[in-house]
Amino acid sequence: MDQQYSLHMSGLSDIGRMRERNEDALGWDAARGIAVLADGMGGHRAGDVASRMAVDFILKRLAQELAHTPRVRPNKGLSKYGTVVHRILTKANAHLYAAAHADPAYTGMGTTIVLLVFYRDRVVVAHIGDSRCYRWREGVLQRLTVDHSLLQEMIDQGAAVAPQERARLHNVLTRTLGTQPKVKAEMQELPVAAGDVFLLCSDGLTEQMEDGQIAHILQASAGDEEETTRRLIEAANRTGGADNVSALLVRVAAA
């Protein structure tokens, strides 16, 4: 993918302490600069199928279509790479929606999605739902995505939300992949630099840990992606483990 940096990736997913099955899924392809994480909709039928189907579909189609990126005509406001990502997410949504309506066992299934595609000295960040992307740069943790949830909408509108209502409202997602015929993905393209660390994670992590706690672990285990993901998962489980928890880490290094 004409990258100007080398990428080191590691991911881990855990069922947590209270769930009967793991509805998270993740996958990555460091050689092509792709990282994807999905969280099947809790309480919906076949959530684990939806997340795995989404990740597998996106990884396969991105690998195929990124090889032909030079021939792509960019959409307004997006690079050729961003255009490819947008196209693949549109197809992934149609794929899941069709599967959910073709088999009664999959009725109502859906998933969040957050993904990265690196090219040259930039990265495409795309997401639908409340799975997040963070960037750790020079000792500062920055959240790059905004949750597509009723809670976030109320916060954005300046509404006061009682603590006991936050969890309930957070679980009401305003966008998901596969539950509607069409869905709008949030897209951005950002510069990358050697030393950057990107974290994709499900809400099983962010509902159990404050951003400051995540930053502490990233700093304490800098340079070891496998150790960092393990520590993040363990920390989320120690503080309750109320949901499946997944983390996928990408470290950008000088080529």
PDB file of N, CA and C in Angstrom, residues 1-66:
ATOM      1  N   MET A   1       0.812  -1.214   0.000  1.00  0.00           N
ATOM      2  CA  MET A   1       0.000   0.000   0.000  1.00  0.00           C
ATOM      3  C   MET A   1       0.845   1.264   0.000  1.00  0.00           C
ATOM      4  N   ASP A   2       2.096   1.167  -0.427  1.00  0.00           N
ATOM      5  CA  ASP A   2       2.947   2.347  -0.552  1.00  0.00           C
ATOM      6  C   ASP A   2       3.118   3.052   0.789  1.00  0.00           C
ATOM      7  N   GLN A   3       3.259   2.287   1.870  1.00  0.00           N
ATOM      8  CA  GLN A   3       3.429   2.882   3.187  1.00  0.00           C
ATOM      9  C   GLN A   3       4.837   3.429   3.348  1.00  0.00           C
ATOM     10  N   GLN A   4       4.944   4.528   4.071  1.00  0.00           N
ATOM     11  CA  GLN A   4       6.242   5.122   4.359  1.00  0.00           C
ATOM     12  C   GLN A   4       6.735   4.719   5.745  1.00  0.00           C
ATOM     13  N   TYR A   5       5.941   3.914   6.457  1.00  0.00           N
ATOM     14  CA  TYR A   5       6.293   3.445   7.787  1.00  0.00           C
ATOM     15  C   TYR A   5       6.046   1.954   7.870  1.00  0.00           C
ATOM     16  N   SER A   6       6.687   1.304   8.861  1.00  0.00           N
ATOM     17  CA  SER A   6       6.352  -0.091   9.140  1.00  0.00           C
ATOM     18  C   SER A   6       5.294  -0.124  10.238  1.00  0.00           C
ATOM     19  N   LEU A   7       4.432  -1.132  10.189  1.00  0.00           N
ATOM     20  CA  LEU A   7       3.322  -1.236  11.119  1.00  0.00           C
ATOM     21  C   LEU A   7       3.436  -2.526  11.916  1.00  0.00           C
ATOM     22  N   HIS A   8       3.236  -2.410  13.212  1.00  0.00           N
ATOM     23  CA  HIS A   8       3.276  -3.561  14.103  1.00  0.00           C
ATOM     24  C   HIS A   8       1.906  -3.669  14.772  1.00  0.00           C
ATOM     25  N   MET A   9       1.241  -4.811  14.591  1.00  0.00           N
ATOM     26  CA  MET A   9      -0.131  -4.963  15.053  1.00  0.00           C
ATOM     27  C   MET A   9      -0.284  -6.177  15.963  1.00  0.00           C
ATOM     28  N   SER A  10      -1.165  -6.017  16.952  1.00  0.00           N
ATOM     29  CA  SER A  10      -1.491  -7.134  17.826  1.00  0.00           C
ATOM     30  C   SER A  10      -2.893  -6.909  18.377  1.00  0.00           C
ATOM     31  N   GLY A  11      -3.667  -7.982  18.481  1.00  0.00           N
ATOM     32  CA  GLY A  11      -5.028  -7.855  18.988  1.00  0.00           C
ATOM     33  C   GLY A  11      -5.394  -9.000  19.904  1.00  0.00           C
ATOM     34  N   LEU A  12      -6.361  -8.734  20.780  1.00  0.00           N
ATOM     35  CA  LEU A  12      -6.809  -9.747  21.726  1.00  0.00           C
ATOM     36  C   LEU A  12      -8.282  -9.504  22.049  1.00  0.00           C
ATOM     37  N   SER A  13      -9.036 -10.588  22.164  1.00  0.00           N
ATOM     38  CA  SER A  13     -10.458 -10.499  22.521  1.00  0.00           C
ATOM     39  C   SER A  13     -10.755 -11.498  23.623  1.00  0.00           C
ATOM     40  N   ASP A  14     -11.611 -11.075  24.571  1.00  0.00           N
ATOM     41  CA  ASP A  14     -11.924 -11.923  25.717  1.00  0.00           C
ATOM     42  C   ASP A  14     -13.421 -11.879  25.989  1.00  0.00           C
ATOM     43  N   ILE A  15     -13.968 -12.983  26.447  1.00  0.00           N
ATOM     44  CA  ILE A  15     -15.405 -13.071  26.686  1.00  0.00           C
ATOM     45  C   ILE A  15     -15.853 -12.217  27.864  1.00  0.00           C
ATOM     46  N   GLY A  16     -14.916 -11.838  28.746  1.00  0.00           N
ATOM     47  CA  GLY A  16     -15.286 -11.105  29.938  1.00  0.00           C
ATOM     48  C   GLY A  16     -15.768 -12.042  31.038  1.00  0.00           C
ATOM     49  N   ARG A  17     -16.366 -11.476  32.078  1.00  0.00           N
ATOM     50  CA  ARG A  17     -16.741 -12.276  33.241  1.00  0.00           C
ATOM     51  C   ARG A  17     -18.230 -12.566  33.356  1.00  0.00           C
ATOM     52  N   MET A  18     -19.047 -11.935  32.503  1.00  0.00           N
ATOM     53  CA  MET A  18     -20.495 -12.075  32.687  1.00  0.00           C
ATOM     54  C   MET A  18     -21.248 -12.547  31.452  1.00  0.00           C
ATOM     55  N   ARG A  19     -20.580 -12.637  30.300  1.00  0.00           N
ATOM     56  CA  ARG A  19     -21.260 -13.028  29.076  1.00  0.00           C
ATOM     57  C   ARG A  19     -21.128 -14.522  28.826  1.00  0.00           C
ATOM     58  N   GLU A  20     -22.094 -15.063  28.106  1.00  0.00           N
ATOM     59  CA  GLU A  20     -22.067 -16.494  27.788  1.00  0.00           C
ATOM     60  C   GLU A  20     -21.308 -16.774  26.503  1.00  0.00           C
ATOM     61  N   ARG A  21     -21.165 -15.783  25.647  1.00  0.00           N
ATOM     62  CA  ARG A  21     -20.394 -15.968  24.422  1.00  0.00           C
ATOM     63  C   ARG A  21     -19.749 -14.637  24.039  1.00  0.00           C
ATOM     64  N   ASN A  22     -18.730 -14.724  23.205  1.00  0.00           N
ATOM     65  CA  ASN A  22     -18.010 -13.530  22.768  1.00  0.00           C
ATOM     66  C   ASN A  22     -18.570 -13.067  21.431  1.00  0.00           C
ATOM     67  N   GLU A  23     -19.158 -11.862  21.418  1.00  0.00           N
ATOM     68  CA  GLU A  23     -19.733 -11.310  20.201  1.00  0.00           C
ATOM     69  C   GLU A  23     -18.817 -10.275  19.551  1.00  0.00           C
ATOM     70  N   ASP A  24     -17.588 -10.131  20.064  1.00  0.00           N
ATOM     71  CA  ASP A  24     -16.600  -9.263  19.430  1.00  0.00           C
ATOM     72  C   ASP A  24     -15.820 -10.061  18.388  1.00  0.00           C
ATOM     73  N   ALA A  25     -15.277  -9.352  17.414  1.00  0.00           N
ATOM     74  CA  ALA A  25     -14.394  -9.972  16.426  1.00  0.00           C
ATOM     75  C   ALA A  25     -13.375  -8.931  15.989  1.00  0.00           C
ATOM     76  N   LEU A  26     -12.205  -9.389  15.629  1.00  0.00           N
ATOM     77  CA  LEU A  26     -11.188  -8.466  15.124  1.00  0.00           C
ATOM     78  C   LEU A  26     -10.293  -9.183  14.129  1.00  0.00           C
ATOM     79  N   GLY A  27      -9.593  -8.387  13.333  1.00  0.00           N
ATOM     80  CA  GLY A  27      -8.679  -8.944  12.347  1.00  0.00           C
ATOM     81  C   GLY A  27      -7.758  -7.851  11.840  1.00  0.00           C
ATOM     82  N   TRP A  28      -6.608  -8.266  11.339  1.00  0.00           N
ATOM     83  CA  TRP A  28      -5.664  -7.277  10.836  1.00  0.00           C
ATOM     84  C   TRP A  28      -4.762  -7.884   9.769  1.00  0.00           C
ATOM     85  N   ASP A  29      -4.181  -7.000   8.981  1.00  0.00           N
ATOM     86  CA  ASP A  29      -3.253  -7.370   7.911  1.00  0.00           C
ATOM     87  C   ASP A  29      -2.198  -6.273   7.868  1.00  0.00           C
ATOM     88  N   ALA A  30      -1.124  -6.472   8.627  1.00  0.00           N
ATOM     89  CA  ALA A  30      -0.101  -5.432   8.742  1.00  0.00           C
ATOM     90  C   ALA A  30       0.552  -5.124   7.403  1.00  0.00           C
ATOM     91  N   ALA A  31       0.714  -6.134   6.567  1.00  0.00           N
ATOM     92  CA  ALA A  31       1.362  -5.919   5.274  1.00  0.00           C
ATOM     93  C   ALA A  31       0.557  -4.974   4.389  1.00  0.00           C
ATOM     94  N   ARG A  32      -0.759  -5.038   4.493  1.00  0.00           N
ATOM     95  CA  ARG A  32      -1.629  -4.165   3.693  1.00  0.00           C
ATOM     96  C   ARG A  32      -2.095  -2.940   4.475  1.00  0.00           C
ATOM     97  N   GLY A  33      -1.738  -2.851   5.744  1.00  0.00           N
ATOM     98  CA  GLY A  33      -2.108  -1.688   6.537  1.00  0.00           C
ATOM     99  C   GLY A  33      -3.554  -1.630   6.947  1.00  0.00           C
ATOM    100  N   ILE A  34      -4.144  -2.794   7.269  1.00  0.00           N
ATOM    101  CA  ILE A  34      -5.572  -2.861   7.597  1.00  0.00           C
ATOM    102  C   ILE A  34      -5.759  -3.395   9.010  1.00  0.00           C
ATOM    103  N   ALA A  35      -6.605  -2.739   9.800  1.00  0.00           N
ATOM    104  CA  ALA A  35      -6.996  -3.225  11.118  1.00  0.00           C
ATOM    105  C   ALA A  35      -8.492  -3.004  11.283  1.00  0.00           C
ATOM    106  N   VAL A  36      -9.210  -4.032  11.757  1.00  0.00           N
ATOM    107  CA  VAL A  36     -10.673  -3.973  11.858  1.00  0.00           C
ATOM    108  C   VAL A  36     -11.124  -4.590  13.177  1.00  0.00           C
ATOM    109  N   LEU A  37     -12.105  -3.946  13.811  1.00  0.00           N
ATOM    110  CA  LEU A  37     -12.693  -4.485  15.040  1.00  0.00           C
ATOM    111  C   LEU A  37     -14.200  -4.279  14.995  1.00  0.00           C
ATOM    112  N   ALA A  38     -14.946  -5.282  15.461  1.00  0.00           N
ATOM    113  CA  ALA A  38     -16.412  -5.227  15.448  1.00  0.00           C
ATOM    114  C   ALA A  38     -16.960  -5.783  16.751  1.00  0.00           C
ATOM    115  N   ASP A  39     -18.113  -5.260  17.153  1.00  0.00           N
ATOM    116  CA  ASP A  39     -18.801  -5.705  18.363  1.00  0.00           C
ATOM    117  C   ASP A  39     -20.241  -6.027  17.987  1.00  0.00           C
ATOM    118  N   GLY A  40     -20.566  -7.324  17.920  1.00  0.00           N
ATOM    119  CA  GLY A  40     -21.913  -7.744  17.587  1.00  0.00           C
ATOM    120  C   GLY A  40     -22.898  -7.195  18.596  1.00  0.00           C
ATOM    121  N   MET A  41     -24.082  -6.865  18.138  1.00  0.00           N
ATOM    122  CA  MET A  41     -25.041  -6.177  18.993  1.00  0.00           C
ATOM    123  C   MET A  41     -25.507  -7.067  20.123  1.00  0.00           C
ATOM    124  N   GLY A  42     -25.175  -6.672  21.337  1.00  0.00           N
ATOM    125  CA  GLY A  42     -25.552  -7.427  22.517  1.00  0.00           C
ATOM    126  C   GLY A  42     -27.069  -7.523  22.648  1.00  0.00           C
ATOM    127  N   GLY A  43     -27.538  -8.716  22.968  1.00  0.00           N
ATOM    128  CA  GLY A  43     -28.963  -8.918  23.129  1.00  0.00           C
ATOM    129  C   GLY A  43     -29.688  -9.212  21.830  1.00  0.00           C
ATOM    130  N   HIS A  44     -28.982  -9.147  20.708  1.00  0.00           N
ATOM    131  CA  HIS A  44     -29.593  -9.464  19.426  1.00  0.00           C
ATOM    132  C   HIS A  44     -29.152 -10.852  18.991  1.00  0.00           C
ATOM    133  N   ARG A  45     -29.973 -11.496  18.217  1.00  0.00           N
ATOM    134  CA  ARG A  45     -29.652 -12.834  17.739  1.00  0.00           C
ATOM    135  C   ARG A  45     -28.476 -12.762  16.779  1.00  0.00           C
ATOM    136  N   ALA A  46     -27.577 -13.719  16.917  1.00  0.00           N
ATOM    137  CA  ALA A  46     -26.458 -13.876  15.992  1.00  0.00           C
ATOM    138  C   ALA A  46     -25.510 -12.679  15.979  1.00  0.00           C
ATOM    139  N   GLY A  47     -25.352 -12.025  17.123  1.00  0.00           N
ATOM    140  CA  GLY A  47     -24.406 -10.920  17.191  1.00  0.00           C
ATOM    141  C   GLY A  47     -22.996 -11.359  16.902  1.00  0.00           C
ATOM    142  N   ASP A  48     -22.625 -12.562  17.372  1.00  0.00           N
ATOM    143  CA  ASP A  48     -21.280 -13.076  17.101  1.00  0.00           C
ATOM    144  C   ASP A  48     -21.095 -13.381  15.622  1.00  0.00           C
ATOM    145  N   VAL A  49     -22.166 -13.837  14.970  1.00  0.00           N
ATOM    146  CA  VAL A  49     -22.094 -14.087  13.523  1.00  0.00           C
ATOM    147  C   VAL A  49     -21.906 -12.774  12.776  1.00  0.00           C
ATOM    148  N   ALA A  50     -22.643 -11.740  13.183  1.00  0.00           N
ATOM    149  CA  ALA A  50     -22.578 -10.447  12.502  1.00  0.00           C
ATOM    150  C   ALA A  50     -21.186  -9.844  12.583  1.00  0.00           C
ATOM    151  N   SER A  51     -20.578  -9.866  13.762  1.00  0.00           N
ATOM    152  CA  SER A  51     -19.257  -9.255  13.914  1.00  0.00           C
ATOM    153  C   SER A  51     -18.200 -10.005  13.114  1.00  0.00           C
ATOM    154  N   ARG A  52     -18.249 -11.348  13.175  1.00  0.00           N
ATOM    155  CA  ARG A  52     -17.265 -12.134  12.428  1.00  0.00           C
ATOM    156  C   ARG A  52     -17.465 -11.993  10.924  1.00  0.00           C
ATOM    157  N   MET A  53     -18.724 -11.982  10.500  1.00  0.00           N
ATOM    158  CA  MET A  53     -19.030 -11.821   9.085  1.00  0.00           C
ATOM    159  C   MET A  53     -18.532 -10.468   8.582  1.00  0.00           C
ATOM    160  N   ALA A  54     -18.735  -9.426   9.376  1.00  0.00           N
ATOM    161  CA  ALA A  54     -18.314  -8.083   8.975  1.00  0.00           C
ATOM    162  C   ALA A  54     -16.801  -7.991   8.856  1.00  0.00           C
ATOM    163  N   VAL A  55     -16.090  -8.483   9.849  1.00  0.00           N
ATOM    164  CA  VAL A  55     -14.624  -8.415   9.823  1.00  0.00           C
ATOM    165  C   VAL A  55     -14.052  -9.199   8.648  1.00  0.00           C
ATOM    166  N   ASP A  56     -14.539 -10.423   8.450  1.00  0.00           N
ATOM    167  CA  ASP A  56     -14.029 -11.251   7.350  1.00  0.00           C
ATOM    168  C   ASP A  56     -14.329 -10.623   5.985  1.00  0.00           C
ATOM    169  N   PHE A  57     -15.538 -10.107   5.832  1.00  0.00           N
ATOM    170  CA  PHE A  57     -15.928  -9.480   4.563  1.00  0.00           C
ATOM    171  C   PHE A  57     -15.049  -8.268   4.280  1.00  0.00           C
ATOM    172  N   ILE A  58     -14.868  -7.416   5.276  1.00  0.00           N
ATOM    173  CA  ILE A  58     -14.107  -6.177   5.082  1.00  0.00           C
ATOM    174  C   ILE A  58     -12.642  -6.470   4.796  1.00  0.00           C
ATOM    175  N   LEU A  59     -12.043  -7.386   5.546  1.00  0.00           N
ATOM    176  CA  LEU A  59     -10.634  -7.732   5.300  1.00  0.00           C
ATOM    177  C   LEU A  59     -10.436  -8.267   3.886  1.00  0.00           C
ATOM    178  N   LYS A  60     -11.307  -9.181   3.471  1.00  0.00           N
ATOM    179  CA  LYS A  60     -11.169  -9.785   2.146  1.00  0.00           C
ATOM    180  C   LYS A  60     -11.361  -8.756   1.038  1.00  0.00           C
ATOM    181  N   ARG A  61     -12.423  -7.953   1.145  1.00  0.00           N
ATOM    182  CA  ARG A  61     -12.708  -6.991   0.076  1.00  0.00           C
ATOM    183  C   ARG A  61     -11.678  -5.861   0.030  1.00  0.00           C
ATOM    184  N   LEU A  62     -11.209  -5.413   1.179  1.00  0.00           N
ATOM    185  CA  LEU A  62     -10.180  -4.376   1.176  1.00  0.00           C
ATOM    186  C   LEU A  62      -8.897  -4.882   0.526  1.00  0.00           C
ATOM    187  N   ALA A  63      -8.510  -6.106   0.861  1.00  0.00           N
ATOM    188  CA  ALA A  63      -7.309  -6.680   0.253  1.00  0.00           C
ATOM    189  C   ALA A  63      -7.436  -6.741  -1.269  1.00  0.00           C
ATOM    190  N   GLN A  64      -8.633  -7.038  -1.755  1.00  0.00           N
ATOM    191  CA  GLN A  64      -8.851  -7.117  -3.196  1.00  0.00           C
ATOM    192  C   GLN A  64      -8.861  -5.735  -3.844  1.00  0.00           C
ATOM    193  N   GLU A  65      -9.595  -4.810  -3.249  1.00  0.00           N
ATOM    194  CA  GLU A  65      -9.828  -3.527  -3.906  1.00  0.00           C
ATOM    195  C   GLU A  65      -8.683  -2.535  -3.721  1.00  0.00           C
ATOM    196  N   LEU A  66      -7.939  -2.641  -2.626  1.00  0.00           N
ATOM    197  CA  LEU A  66      -6.819  -1.719  -2.445  1.00  0.00           C
ATOM    198  C   LEU A  66      -5.730  -1.948  -3.490  1.00  0.00           C
TER     199      LEU A  66
END
